[in-house]
Structures are given as C-alpha cells and as structure tokens.
PDB file of C-alpha atoms in Angstrom:
ATOM      1  CA  MET A 918      68.920 137.283 150.510  1.00 78.00           C
ATOM      2  CA  VAL A 919      70.540 137.548 153.943  1.00 86.00           C
ATOM      3  CA  GLN A 920      69.929 140.621 156.017  1.00 88.00           C
ATOM      4  CA  LEU A 921      72.361 141.614 158.781  1.00 85.00           C
ATOM      5  CA  GLU A 922      71.174 143.279 161.951  1.00 86.00           C
ATOM      6  CA  GLU A 923      73.353 144.735 164.691  1.00 84.00           C
ATOM      7  CA  VAL A 924      72.545 143.437 168.163  1.00 83.00           C
ATOM      8  CA  GLU A 925      73.536 145.590 171.118  1.00 82.00           C
ATOM      9  CA  ASP A 926      74.984 143.864 174.160  1.00 81.00           C
ATOM     10  CA  GLU A 927      73.164 144.915 177.303  1.00 80.00           C
ATOM     11  CA  GLU A 928      76.237 144.459 179.496  1.00 78.00           C
ATOM     12  CA  PHE A 929      78.029 147.338 177.795  1.00 74.00           C
ATOM     13  CA  ASP A 930      75.107 149.712 178.226  1.00 74.00           C
ATOM     14  CA  ARG A 931      74.514 148.982 181.919  1.00 76.00           C
ATOM     15  CA  VAL A 932      76.050 151.381 184.429  1.00 74.00           C
ATOM     16  CA  GLN A 933      78.295 149.782 186.987  1.00 70.00           C
ATOM     17  CA  THR A 934      77.317 150.172 190.590  1.00 72.00           C
ATOM     18  CA  GLY A 935      79.754 150.672 193.396  1.00 64.00           C
ATOM     19  CA  GLU A 936      82.491 153.102 194.229  1.00 60.00           C
ATOM     20  CA  LYS A 937      85.495 153.509 191.980  1.00 59.00           C
ATOM     21  CA  ALA A 938      88.876 153.381 193.636  1.00 54.00           C
ATOM     22  CA  TYR A 939      90.361 155.704 191.063  1.00 55.00           C
ATOM     23  CA  ASP A 940      89.310 157.541 187.961  1.00 56.00           C
ATOM     24  CA  ASP A 941      90.808 155.932 184.874  1.00 56.00           C
ATOM     25  CA  ASP A 942      89.107 158.114 182.303  1.00 59.00           C
ATOM     26  CA  ASP A 943      92.301 160.118 181.816  1.00 59.00           C
ATOM     27  CA  ASP A 944      94.228 157.279 180.204  1.00 60.00           C
ATOM     28  CA  PHE A 945      91.301 156.007 178.158  1.00 59.00           C
ATOM     29  CA  THR A 946      91.899 155.776 174.428  1.00 61.00           C
ATOM     30  CA  ASP A 947      89.296 155.056 171.879  1.00 58.00           C
ATOM     31  CA  THR A 948      90.441 152.092 169.849  1.00 59.00           C
ATOM     32  CA  ASP A 949      87.467 152.189 167.534  1.00 57.00           C
ATOM     33  CA  SER A 950      88.318 155.549 166.053  1.00 54.00           C
ATOM     34  CA  GLU A 951      90.672 155.921 163.152  1.00 57.00           C
ATOM     35  CA  ILE A 952      94.224 156.927 163.930  1.00 56.00           C
ATOM     36  CA  SER A 953      94.949 160.451 162.935  1.00 56.00           C
ATOM     37  CA  THR A 954      98.108 160.984 160.919  1.00 56.00           C
ATOM     38  CA  ASP A 955      98.135 164.718 161.662  1.00 56.00           C
ATOM     39  CA  ASP A 956     100.003 164.237 164.921  1.00 57.00           C
ATOM     40  CA  LEU A 957     102.756 162.024 163.443  1.00 56.00           C
ATOM     41  CA  PRO A 958     105.897 163.692 162.075  1.00 61.00           C
ATOM     42  CA  LEU A 959     106.433 163.428 158.348  1.00 65.00           C
ATOM     43  CA  ALA A 960     108.340 160.291 157.507  1.00 66.00           C
ATOM     44  CA  SER A 961     111.658 160.983 155.819  1.00 73.00           C
ATOM     45  CA  PRO A 962     112.600 158.852 152.818  1.00 77.00           C
ATOM     46  CA  PRO A 963     114.617 155.757 153.727  1.00 84.00           C
ATOM     47  CA  GLU A 964     118.355 156.302 154.037  1.00 85.00           C
ATOM     48  CA  THR A 965     120.635 154.349 151.736  1.00 89.00           C
ATOM     49  CA  LEU A 966     124.081 152.981 152.497  1.00 88.00           C
ATOM     50  CA  THR A 967     125.617 155.599 150.221  1.00 89.00           C
ATOM     51  CA  ASP A 968     123.945 158.380 152.186  1.00 87.00           C
ATOM     52  CA  ARG A 969     125.308 156.972 155.421  1.00 86.00           C
ATOM     53  CA  LEU A 970     128.837 156.652 154.049  1.00 83.00           C
ATOM     54  CA  LEU A 971     128.748 160.197 152.721  1.00 84.00           C
ATOM     55  CA  ALA A 972     127.644 161.390 156.140  1.00 84.00           C
ATOM     56  CA  LEU A 973     130.568 159.543 157.725  1.00 82.00           C
ATOM     57  CA  ARG A 974     132.912 161.347 155.367  1.00 80.00           C
ATOM     58  CA  ASP A 975     132.151 164.580 157.163  1.00 80.00           C
ATOM     59  CA  MET A 976     133.113 163.030 160.506  1.00 85.00           C
ATOM     60  CA  VAL A 977     136.654 162.077 159.403  1.00 84.00           C
ATOM     61  CA  PRO A 978     139.108 164.991 159.225  1.00 88.00           C
ATOM     62  CA  PRO A 979     140.536 165.818 155.775  1.00 88.00           C
ATOM     63  CA  SER A 980     144.121 164.900 156.742  1.00 92.00           C
ATOM     64  CA  ALA A 981     143.023 161.433 157.862  1.00 91.00           C
ATOM     65  CA  ARG A 982     140.961 161.044 154.696  1.00 89.00           C
ATOM     66  CA  ARG A 983     144.018 161.874 152.578  1.00 93.00           C
ATOM     67  CA  ARG A 984     146.121 159.299 154.453  1.00 95.00           C
ATOM     68  CA  LEU A 985     143.423 156.647 154.072  1.00 92.00           C
ATOM     69  CA  ALA A 986     143.028 157.405 150.366  1.00 93.00           C
ATOM     70  CA  ALA A 987     146.802 157.248 149.822  1.00 97.00           C
ATOM     71  CA  GLY A 988     147.014 153.929 151.668  1.00 97.00           C
ATOM     72  CA  TYR A 989     144.131 152.519 149.658  1.00 96.00           C
ATOM     73  CA  ASP A 990     145.707 153.642 146.376  1.00 97.00           C
ATOM     74  CA  ALA A 991     149.062 152.112 147.350  1.00 97.00           C
ATOM     75  CA  LEU A 992     147.415 148.836 148.313  1.00 98.00           C
ATOM     76  CA  LYS A 993     145.454 148.775 145.074  1.00 98.00           C
ATOM     77  CA  THR A 994     148.591 149.499 143.013  1.00 98.00           C
ATOM     78  CA  TYR A 995     150.680 146.805 144.723  1.00 98.00           C
ATOM     79  CA  THR A 996     147.880 144.254 144.488  1.00 98.00           C
ATOM     80  CA  TRP A 997     147.351 144.935 140.793  1.00 98.00           C
ATOM     81  CA  GLY A 998     151.095 144.790 140.118  1.00 98.00           C
ATOM     82  CA  GLY A 999     151.380 141.504 142.006  1.00 98.00           C
ATOM     83  CA  LEU A1000     148.524 139.995 140.031  1.00 98.00           C
ATOM     84  CA  VAL A1001     150.030 141.103 136.712  1.00 98.00           C
ATOM     85  CA  LEU A1002     153.484 139.769 137.676  1.00 98.00           C
ATOM     86  CA  GLY A1003     151.956 136.498 138.872  1.00 97.00           C
ATOM     87  CA  GLY A1004     150.026 136.102 135.620  1.00 97.00           C
ATOM     88  CA  LYS A1005     153.095 136.714 133.491  1.00 98.00           C
ATOM     89  CA  THR A1006     155.131 134.296 135.605  1.00 98.00           C
ATOM     90  CA  MET A1007     152.492 131.597 135.253  1.00 97.00           C
ATOM     91  CA  TRP A1008     152.463 132.138 131.482  1.00 97.00           C
ATOM     92  CA  VAL A1009     156.249 131.726 131.239  1.00 96.00           C
ATOM     93  CA  VAL A1010     156.258 128.630 133.454  1.00 95.00           C
ATOM     94  CA  SER A1011     153.389 126.930 131.642  1.00 95.00           C
ATOM     95  CA  THR A1012     154.703 127.592 128.123  1.00 96.00           C
ATOM     96  CA  SER A1013     158.221 126.521 129.139  1.00 94.00           C
ATOM     97  CA  ALA A1014     156.827 123.306 130.578  1.00 91.00           C
ATOM     98  CA  LEU A1015     154.960 122.626 127.358  1.00 93.00           C
ATOM     99  CA  LEU A1016     157.849 123.473 125.035  1.00 95.00           C
ATOM    100  CA  LEU A1017     160.540 121.659 127.031  1.00 94.00           C
ATOM    101  CA  GLY A1018     158.658 119.098 129.090  1.00 92.00           C
ATOM    102  CA  VAL A1019     156.569 117.422 126.422  1.00 92.00           C
ATOM    103  CA  PRO A1020     159.479 116.596 124.057  1.00 93.00           C
ATOM    104  CA  PHE A1021     161.550 115.421 127.050  1.00 94.00           C
ATOM    105  CA  ALA A1022     158.713 113.157 128.202  1.00 94.00           C
ATOM    106  CA  LEU A1023     158.315 111.724 124.693  1.00 95.00           C
ATOM    107  CA  ALA A1024     162.064 111.045 124.442  1.00 96.00           C
ATOM    108  CA  LEU A1025     162.037 109.378 127.846  1.00 96.00           C
ATOM    109  CA  VAL A1026     159.160 107.101 126.854  1.00 96.00           C
ATOM    110  CA  GLU A1027     160.922 106.226 123.597  1.00 97.00           C
ATOM    111  CA  GLU A1028     164.134 105.391 125.472  1.00 97.00           C
ATOM    112  CA  GLN A1029     162.188 103.110 127.817  1.00 97.00           C
ATOM    113  CA  GLN A1030     160.686 101.333 124.833  1.00 97.00           C
ATOM    114  CA  VAL A1031     164.151 100.767 123.329  1.00 96.00           C
ATOM    115  CA  VAL A1032     165.451  99.364 126.628  1.00 96.00           C
ATOM    116  CA  GLU A1033     162.446  97.029 126.832  1.00 96.00           C
ATOM    117  CA  MET A1034     163.013  95.850 123.245  1.00 96.00           C
ATOM    118  CA  GLU A1035     166.707  95.110 123.973  1.00 96.00           C
ATOM    119  CA  LYS A1036     165.742  93.223 127.119  1.00 95.00           C
ATOM    120  CA  GLU A1037     163.189  91.213 125.169  1.00 94.00           C
ATOM    121  CA  GLN A1038     165.805  90.424 122.467  1.00 94.00           C
ATOM    122  CA  ARG A1039     168.259  89.145 125.094  1.00 92.00           C
ATOM    123  CA  MET A1040     165.539  86.975 126.640  1.00 91.00           C
ATOM    124  CA  ARG A1041     164.721  85.551 123.205  1.00 90.00           C
ATOM    125  CA  GLU A1042     168.385  84.708 122.515  1.00 89.00           C
ATOM    126  CA  MET A1043     168.704  82.994 125.904  1.00 87.00           C
ATOM    127  CA  GLY A1044     165.567  81.002 125.171  1.00 86.00           C
ATOM    128  CA  ASN A1045     166.950  79.874 121.794  1.00 85.00           C
ATOM    129  CA  GLU A1046     170.171  78.675 123.437  1.00 84.00           C
ATOM    130  CA  LEU A1047     168.182  76.615 125.921  1.00 81.00           C
ATOM    131  CA  ILE A1048     166.048  75.070 123.189  1.00 82.00           C
ATOM    132  CA  THR A1049     169.009  74.179 120.917  1.00 80.00           C
ATOM    133  CA  PRO A1050     171.787  73.029 123.262  1.00 68.00           C
ATOM    134  CA  GLY A1051     174.276  72.010 120.537  1.00 60.00           C
ATOM    135  CA  ALA A1052     174.453  75.480 119.033  1.00 56.00           C
ATOM    136  CA  THR A1053     177.839  77.011 118.367  1.00 56.00           C
ATOM    137  CA  GLY A1054     179.388  78.997 121.169  1.00 53.00           C
ATOM    138  CA  GLY A1055     179.104  82.723 121.115  1.00 53.00           C
ATOM    139  CA  GLY A1056     176.101  82.658 118.848  1.00 53.00           C
ATOM    140  CA  GLN A1057     178.119  83.763 115.761  1.00 56.00           C
ATOM    141  CA  PRO A1058     178.177  81.642 112.592  1.00 58.00           C
ATOM    142  CA  GLN A1059     181.487  79.977 111.725  1.00 62.00           C
ATOM    143  CA  SER A1060     183.360  81.625 108.950  1.00 65.00           C
ATOM    144  CA  ARG A1061     184.228  79.670 105.801  1.00 70.00           C
ATOM    145  CA  PRO A1062     187.549  79.879 104.133  1.00 68.00           C
ATOM    146  CA  ALA A1063     187.707  82.071 101.111  1.00 70.00           C
ATOM    147  CA  LEU A1064     188.130  80.379  97.746  1.00 67.00           C
TER     148      LEU A1064
END
C-alpha cells in the first residue's frame, strides 16, 4: 500500500533578510482558508421576465396604460377581423373557381378535340382526292333518276 507524506519546503519557512520598502501585511489575504458565507448578503431568488414586466407596469402611468391597452385591443380586433374576412374571401374564390372553372376547362378541351377531329377529316378528304384524281367534283355522289 502507498503511504503519503507531506514534505515541507524550506524556502517558505526561511525568513527573508533585508529591509522592506513597505509593509504589505495589510492587504494580505489567506487563500488557503475557506471562504466565509457569513459576510455575503443573502442571494435573492432569480427574477423572471414576468416579474420584470410587472415591475415596469408600476412605472407607466395609468392613463398611458389605458391608452396602450385600448390601442392593443383595437389592433387585435382589426387583425382578427381582417383574417376572418380574408379566409371567407379565399373560400368563396376557391369554391367559385372549382364550380365554374373546372366545367369551363372541360368544355374548352372538348371543343378543341372537336376542332382537331374536323381538321383531321378535312385532311383525309383532301388526301382521298389526291389519291383518286378522277373522282366526281364536289365529292357528292351523282343522283339517279327516280323510277
């Protein structure tokens, strides 16, 4: 087992020779001793943000507080009303777009398809006339006399 032994340093025990220019024993503090908590003031509990705001309330006069509260209430009321109105407006616009826009878009696409089919039919007829050059003019069959 290890045994510890304290060894004294001879330099600390030796008295210094010579004349001192000044006496510095007055500002000597013992750093080895424990710090006494008796001299320290009692620590108050930490202050919260709410405590600080409540303390500020006492600094503002009551008339100014009433004006600030009224302004805040008005701002809150107008903001809430604007948000409600905006929400209702967005609802009306979006449902109107769905109820009117979707059928219109479908009709437009259908109309484009019909135009494309007519264009394709005309191209087909022109191609048939080029292939069969001796076809009758006008593309209508000749009528036969009735019996």
